[in-house]
Amino acid sequence: TTTAAADESTTTTAASDYDVFATATSLANVPDELPDGQYFGYITTLALADDGAVGQFDLAELLTGQAAADAAEAAGEEPLDFFIKNDNAKLRPITVASDGTINDIDYGDCCDPKPTGYADFVAARDAAGEGQTPVSIVVEDGTVTRIDEIYFP
């Protein structure tokens, strides 16, 4: 699904039934504790906890369409179908609900997200040595209730 922001500053695509929205102006105003909503970024750490998982999230901006081409040009990079803008180093703590949904990319049966459990998701990240896993997350009442890993070719 692709959605254009009203100011045409960004469009965003997710490999799930959720749309990820972020604009440069909205990212500057996102507090350390993520408010309710849907976000694109990277899980940088994730560990199992008694009631789900805990980790860190690096909020980023996923641009598509003309916004991606413009951002790539401004960064001196070759324009592609998408551009990831991540111009801050802030890592935000996340807690993932024990009854949350996780959809992981099975690269052996590429490349749509498939439901998986916490232990399998954490083990797959660890086995692959992933320092940053691109994801869409949904936050409700301060807790991540959904994670969708996003595949980039």
XYZ file of N, CA and C in Angstrom:
459
model
N 0.845 -1.172 0.000
C 0.000 0.000 0.000
C 0.885 1.227 0.000
N 0.559 2.212 -0.799
C 1.308 3.451 -0.827
C 0.371 4.596 -0.534
N 0.785 5.492 0.322
C -0.042 6.619 0.716
C 0.775 7.887 0.633
N 0.221 8.929 0.033
C 0.928 10.205 -0.058
C 0.488 11.098 1.081
N 1.443 11.756 1.690
C 1.130 12.726 2.737
C 0.517 13.954 2.090
N -0.271 14.701 2.855
C -0.967 15.864 2.322
C 0.002 16.885 1.740
N 1.192 17.029 2.338
C 2.144 18.008 1.824
C 3.098 17.410 0.804
N 2.871 16.170 0.420
C 3.659 15.436 -0.555
C 5.126 15.316 -0.155
N 5.409 15.435 1.138
C 6.786 15.329 1.588
C 7.243 13.883 1.693
N 6.296 12.966 1.740
C 6.686 11.570 1.835
C 5.531 10.667 1.438
N 5.876 9.525 0.945
C 4.934 8.426 0.816
C 5.645 7.223 1.389
N 4.888 6.272 1.860
C 5.515 5.166 2.556
C 4.835 3.859 2.210
N 5.625 2.796 2.154
C 5.091 1.485 1.824
C 5.494 0.484 2.887
N 4.591 -0.339 3.285
C 4.880 -1.411 4.234
C 4.461 -2.730 3.621
N 5.147 -3.781 4.015
C 4.842 -5.112 3.497
C 3.814 -5.793 4.376
N 2.848 -5.038 4.844
C 1.807 -5.591 5.700
C 0.507 -4.878 5.404
N -0.504 -5.160 6.203
C -1.777 -4.495 5.991
C -1.854 -3.171 6.741
N -0.712 -2.685 7.235
C -0.618 -1.378 7.867
C 0.154 -0.441 6.951
N -0.134 0.850 7.034
C 0.678 1.857 6.360
C 1.543 2.533 7.398
N 2.764 2.820 7.038
C 3.695 3.483 7.925
C 3.764 4.941 7.512
N 3.497 5.859 8.431
C 3.520 7.279 8.111
C 4.623 7.969 8.894
N 5.414 8.745 8.225
C 6.408 9.573 8.885
C 6.806 10.677 7.919
N 6.936 11.866 8.412
C 7.453 12.966 7.605
C 8.574 13.620 8.384
N 9.386 14.378 7.700
C 10.519 15.015 8.356
C 10.044 15.876 9.520
N 8.937 16.568 9.350
C 8.471 17.429 10.429
C 7.917 16.603 11.579
N 7.264 15.497 11.294
C 6.717 14.699 12.385
C 7.824 13.969 13.144
N 8.889 13.548 12.474
C 9.978 12.850 13.165
C 10.656 13.753 14.182
N 10.787 15.028 13.853
C 11.438 15.964 14.767
C 10.643 16.127 16.054
N 9.364 15.851 16.009
C 8.503 16.055 17.163
C 8.153 14.775 17.911
N 8.672 13.640 17.506
C 8.344 12.377 18.168
C 9.150 12.276 19.463
N 8.472 12.117 20.586
C 9.190 12.038 21.869
C 9.953 10.718 22.021
N 10.811 10.671 23.050
C 11.603 9.461 23.300
C 10.715 8.245 23.497
N 9.637 8.394 24.273
C 8.682 7.303 24.435
C 7.649 7.436 23.327
N 7.627 6.464 22.449
C 6.765 6.553 21.263
C 5.295 6.588 21.655
N 4.572 7.598 21.177
C 3.132 7.633 21.427
C 2.420 6.603 20.547
N 1.142 6.384 20.821
C 0.368 5.451 20.020
C 0.499 5.811 18.542
N 0.677 4.793 17.711
C 0.783 5.019 16.275
C 1.613 3.938 15.622
N 1.889 4.159 14.364
C 2.673 3.211 13.576
C 3.935 3.897 13.100
N 5.058 3.167 13.170
C 6.355 3.761 12.887
C 7.208 2.824 12.041
N 8.052 3.433 11.211
C 9.076 2.698 10.478
C 10.404 2.957 11.168
N 11.241 1.950 11.173
C 12.585 2.116 11.715
C 13.273 0.773 11.810
N 14.208 0.692 12.733
C 15.023 -0.510 12.886
C 14.994 -0.978 14.333
N 14.774 -2.254 14.523
C 14.998 -2.842 15.833
C 16.500 -3.090 15.901
N 17.148 -2.489 16.897
C 18.597 -2.638 17.023
C 18.975 -3.687 18.055
N 18.137 -3.852 19.084
C 18.317 -4.933 20.050
C 16.939 -5.456 20.416
N 16.883 -6.726 20.726
C 15.632 -7.330 21.161
C 15.968 -8.579 21.972
N 15.395 -8.668 23.153
C 15.637 -9.818 24.028
C 14.316 -10.267 24.630
N 14.215 -11.554 24.868
C 13.015 -12.092 25.491
C 12.906 -11.599 26.924
N 11.684 -11.339 27.345
C 11.402 -10.927 28.726
C 10.260 -11.805 29.234
N 9.951 -11.686 30.508
C 8.900 -12.512 31.100
C 7.560 -12.358 30.392
N 7.262 -11.158 29.971
C 5.954 -10.911 29.359
C 6.077 -10.308 27.962
N 6.939 -10.872 27.136
C 7.106 -10.402 25.759
C 8.571 -10.239 25.423
N 8.933 -9.036 25.020
C 10.322 -8.757 24.663
C 10.604 -7.289 24.937
N 11.887 -6.984 25.127
C 12.324 -5.607 25.309
C 13.492 -5.352 24.366
N 13.631 -4.108 23.954
C 14.720 -3.789 23.049
C 14.817 -2.314 22.782
N 15.495 -1.992 21.686
C 15.658 -0.614 21.272
C 15.223 -0.468 19.823
N 14.689 0.721 19.511
C 14.139 1.022 18.197
C 14.751 2.317 17.686
N 15.234 2.285 16.451
C 15.820 3.447 15.791
C 14.799 3.965 14.776
N 14.100 5.024 15.132
C 13.065 5.608 14.284
C 13.693 6.213 13.038
N 13.113 5.928 11.882
C 13.617 6.440 10.608
C 12.441 6.845 9.730
N 12.756 7.387 8.591
C 11.749 7.847 7.643
C 11.899 7.054 6.349
N 10.841 6.399 5.918
C 10.833 5.617 4.690
C 10.085 6.414 3.628
N 10.824 6.869 2.624
C 10.241 7.683 1.563
C 10.106 6.863 0.292
N 9.062 7.142 -0.478
C 8.885 6.534 -1.792
C 8.475 7.632 -2.765
N 8.422 7.259 -4.041
C 7.962 8.201 -5.055
C 8.890 9.396 -5.207
N 8.297 10.542 -5.533
C 9.076 11.758 -5.765
C 9.822 12.195 -4.521
N 9.231 11.984 -3.348
C 9.914 12.349 -2.097
C 11.217 11.567 -1.951
N 11.212 10.283 -2.348
C 12.425 9.469 -2.285
C 13.464 9.971 -3.275
N 13.031 10.285 -4.488
C 13.955 10.781 -5.513
C 14.592 12.097 -5.075
N 13.786 12.990 -4.520
C 14.296 14.283 -4.064
C 15.289 14.121 -2.921
N 14.970 13.247 -1.962
C 15.854 13.025 -0.811
C 17.167 12.373 -1.248
N 17.091 11.422 -2.168
C 18.299 10.767 -2.662
C 19.193 11.778 -3.371
N 18.590 12.605 -4.196
C 19.359 13.629 -4.911
C 20.026 14.587 -3.915
N 19.284 15.008 -2.908
C 19.831 15.920 -1.895
C 20.981 15.270 -1.123
N 20.929 13.953 -0.964
C 21.978 13.221 -0.245
C 23.124 12.808 -1.165
N 23.006 13.111 -2.465
C 24.046 12.738 -3.421
C 24.054 11.266 -3.756
N 22.907 10.616 -3.613
C 22.792 9.189 -3.903
C 21.924 8.955 -5.127
N 22.061 7.769 -5.702
C 21.251 7.395 -6.858
C 19.806 7.165 -6.430
N 18.856 7.801 -7.101
C 17.438 7.589 -6.752
C 17.000 6.153 -7.042
N 16.287 5.579 -6.106
C 15.695 4.252 -6.252
C 14.196 4.399 -6.034
N 13.497 3.284 -5.862
C 12.059 3.324 -5.582
C 11.762 3.796 -4.166
N 12.772 3.787 -3.309
C 12.585 4.206 -1.922
C 13.866 4.857 -1.427
N 13.742 5.585 -0.342
C 14.900 6.196 0.306
C 14.641 6.181 1.801
N 15.623 5.720 2.565
C 15.481 5.695 4.015
C 16.309 6.834 4.588
N 15.618 7.725 5.258
C 16.272 8.867 5.887
C 16.355 8.591 7.382
N 17.574 8.526 7.867
C 17.791 8.241 9.283
C 18.913 9.151 9.763
N 18.556 10.394 10.029
C 19.580 11.379 10.345
C 19.685 11.704 11.830
N 19.296 10.742 12.666
C 19.507 10.909 14.099
C 19.971 9.581 14.680
N 20.688 9.654 15.764
C 21.251 8.440 16.370
C 20.474 7.991 17.609
N 19.331 8.608 17.852
C 18.560 8.304 19.062
C 17.941 6.906 18.983
N 18.168 6.117 20.022
C 17.533 4.807 20.140
C 16.472 4.912 21.220
N 15.279 4.451 20.891
C 14.162 4.521 21.837
C 13.900 3.135 22.427
N 13.676 3.071 23.740
C 13.368 1.776 24.346
C 11.967 1.312 23.929
N 11.845 0.022 23.679
C 10.523 -0.543 23.357
C 10.276 -1.771 24.224
N 9.005 -1.960 24.528
C 8.531 -3.175 25.175
C 7.495 -3.770 24.244
N 7.660 -5.042 23.916
C 6.748 -5.729 23.003
C 5.790 -6.578 23.830
N 4.500 -6.390 23.612
C 3.473 -7.106 24.372
C 3.584 -8.614 24.152
N 3.319 -9.364 25.203
C 3.400 -10.829 25.100
C 2.362 -11.388 24.141
N 1.255 -10.678 23.961
C 0.224 -11.141 23.022
C 0.278 -10.368 21.704
N 1.398 -9.699 21.468
C 1.569 -8.947 20.231
C 1.769 -9.854 19.025
N 1.682 -9.267 17.857
C 1.848 -9.984 16.589
C 3.230 -9.686 16.021
N 3.939 -10.725 15.605
C 5.226 -10.553 14.936
C 5.165 -11.274 13.601
N 5.480 -10.544 12.542
C 5.566 -11.109 11.197
C 7.004 -10.956 10.728
N 7.648 -12.098 10.500
C 9.068 -12.173 10.180
C 9.232 -12.553 8.711
N 10.305 -12.081 8.084
C 10.617 -12.485 6.710
C 11.296 -13.848 6.750
N 10.747 -14.791 6.024
C 11.368 -16.101 5.858
C 12.123 -16.051 4.536
N 13.435 -15.834 4.601
C 14.224 -15.654 3.379
C 14.350 -16.942 2.581
N 13.989 -18.070 3.181
C 13.964 -19.327 2.442
C 12.727 -19.432 1.565
N 11.701 -18.650 1.868
C 10.443 -18.616 1.115
C 10.097 -17.134 0.914
N 10.983 -16.464 0.226
C 10.988 -15.003 0.152
C 9.746 -14.438 -0.521
N 9.203 -13.362 -0.110
C 9.748 -12.454 0.881
C 8.630 -11.762 1.641
N 7.490 -12.399 1.758
C 6.399 -11.817 2.521
C 6.535 -12.170 3.997
N 6.148 -11.239 4.879
C 6.190 -11.544 6.310
C 5.227 -12.673 6.671
N 5.681 -13.519 7.588
C 4.854 -14.631 8.068
C 4.824 -14.590 9.592
N 3.687 -14.962 10.181
C 3.595 -14.941 11.649
C 4.664 -15.821 12.282
N 5.231 -15.314 13.362
C 6.244 -16.068 14.099
C 6.143 -15.720 15.574
N 6.782 -16.506 16.399
C 6.793 -16.257 17.839
C 7.998 -15.428 18.241
N 7.969 -14.917 19.470
C 9.056 -14.086 19.968
C 10.388 -14.811 19.943
N 10.410 -16.021 20.476
C 11.670 -16.758 20.562
C 12.258 -16.987 19.180
N 11.419 -17.345 18.204
C 11.908 -17.574 16.844
C 12.414 -16.287 16.206
N 11.716 -15.173 16.439
C 12.129 -13.891 15.878
C 13.475 -13.453 16.457
N 13.614 -13.547 17.768
C 14.869 -13.172 18.417
C 15.989 -14.102 17.961
N 15.722 -15.414 17.890
C 16.739 -16.379 17.466
C 17.170 -16.137 16.024
N 16.228 -15.818 15.147
C 16.560 -15.554 13.741
C 17.426 -14.296 13.623
N 17.103 -13.256 14.382
C 17.924 -12.028 14.387
C 19.339 -12.345 14.863
N 19.427 -13.087 15.956
C 20.732 -13.418 16.520
C 21.547 -14.274 15.559
N 20.906 -15.284 14.947
C 21.609 -16.190 14.034
C 22.117 -15.450 12.799
N 21.340 -14.481 12.332
C 21.730 -13.728 11.136
C 22.717 -12.616 11.476
N 22.936 -12.377 12.765
C 23.830 -11.300 13.168
C 23.278 -9.930 12.803
N 21.956 -9.818 12.785
C 21.330 -8.557 12.385
C 21.508 -7.508 13.470
N 22.196 -6.438 13.120
C 22.327 -5.318 14.029
C 21.124 -4.395 13.923
N 20.536 -4.347 12.735
C 19.364 -3.514 12.500
C 18.386 -4.288 11.628
N 17.204 -4.508 12.141
C 16.153 -5.180 11.387
C 15.125 -4.130 10.990
N 14.915 -3.908 9.657
C 13.916 -2.921 9.241
C 12.507 -3.434 9.511
N 11.723 -2.606 10.204
C 10.393 -3.034 10.622
C 9.408 -1.875 10.597
N 8.154 -2.252 10.589
C 7.051 -1.363 10.915
C 6.550 -1.842 12.272
N 6.380 -0.905 13.221
C 5.837 -1.291 14.522
C 4.569 -0.493 14.799
N 3.688 -1.098 15.569
C 2.489 -0.420 16.041
C 2.596 -0.322 17.556
N 2.416 0.897 18.073
C 2.480 1.153 19.508
C 1.083 1.496 20.003
N 0.669 0.814 21.064
C -0.608 1.092 21.718
C -0.362 1.161 23.212
N -0.766 2.254 23.829
C -0.576 2.462 25.271
C 0.871 2.257 25.695
N 1.817 2.727 24.871
C 3.231 2.654 25.204
C 3.893 1.316 24.963
N 3.149 0.355 24.430
C 3.673 -0.990 24.199
C 3.557 -1.345 22.724
N 4.590 -1.991 22.184
C 4.542 -2.455 20.791
C 3.616 -3.666 20.735
N 2.582 -3.564 19.902
C 1.620 -4.662 19.768
C 1.759 -5.400 18.443
N 2.561 -4.847 17.534
C 2.752 -5.494 16.238
C 4.116 -5.113 15.680
N 4.802 -6.110 15.135
C 6.067 -5.917 14.421
C 5.934 -6.597 13.076
N 6.203 -5.864 12.007
C 6.260 -6.432 10.667
C 7.650 -6.169 10.102
N 8.448 -7.237 9.915
C 9.735 -7.057 9.279
C 9.488 -6.646 7.829
N 10.319 -5.752 7.317
C 10.158 -5.251 5.959
C 11.330 -5.707 5.115
N 11.013 -6.254 3.965
C 12.039 -6.735 3.026
C 12.398 -5.633 2.042
N 13.693 -5.395 1.899
C 14.202 -4.493 0.870
C 15.089 -5.288 -0.057
N 14.781 -5.284 -1.364
C 15.617 -6.040 -2.314
C 17.006 -5.453 -2.450
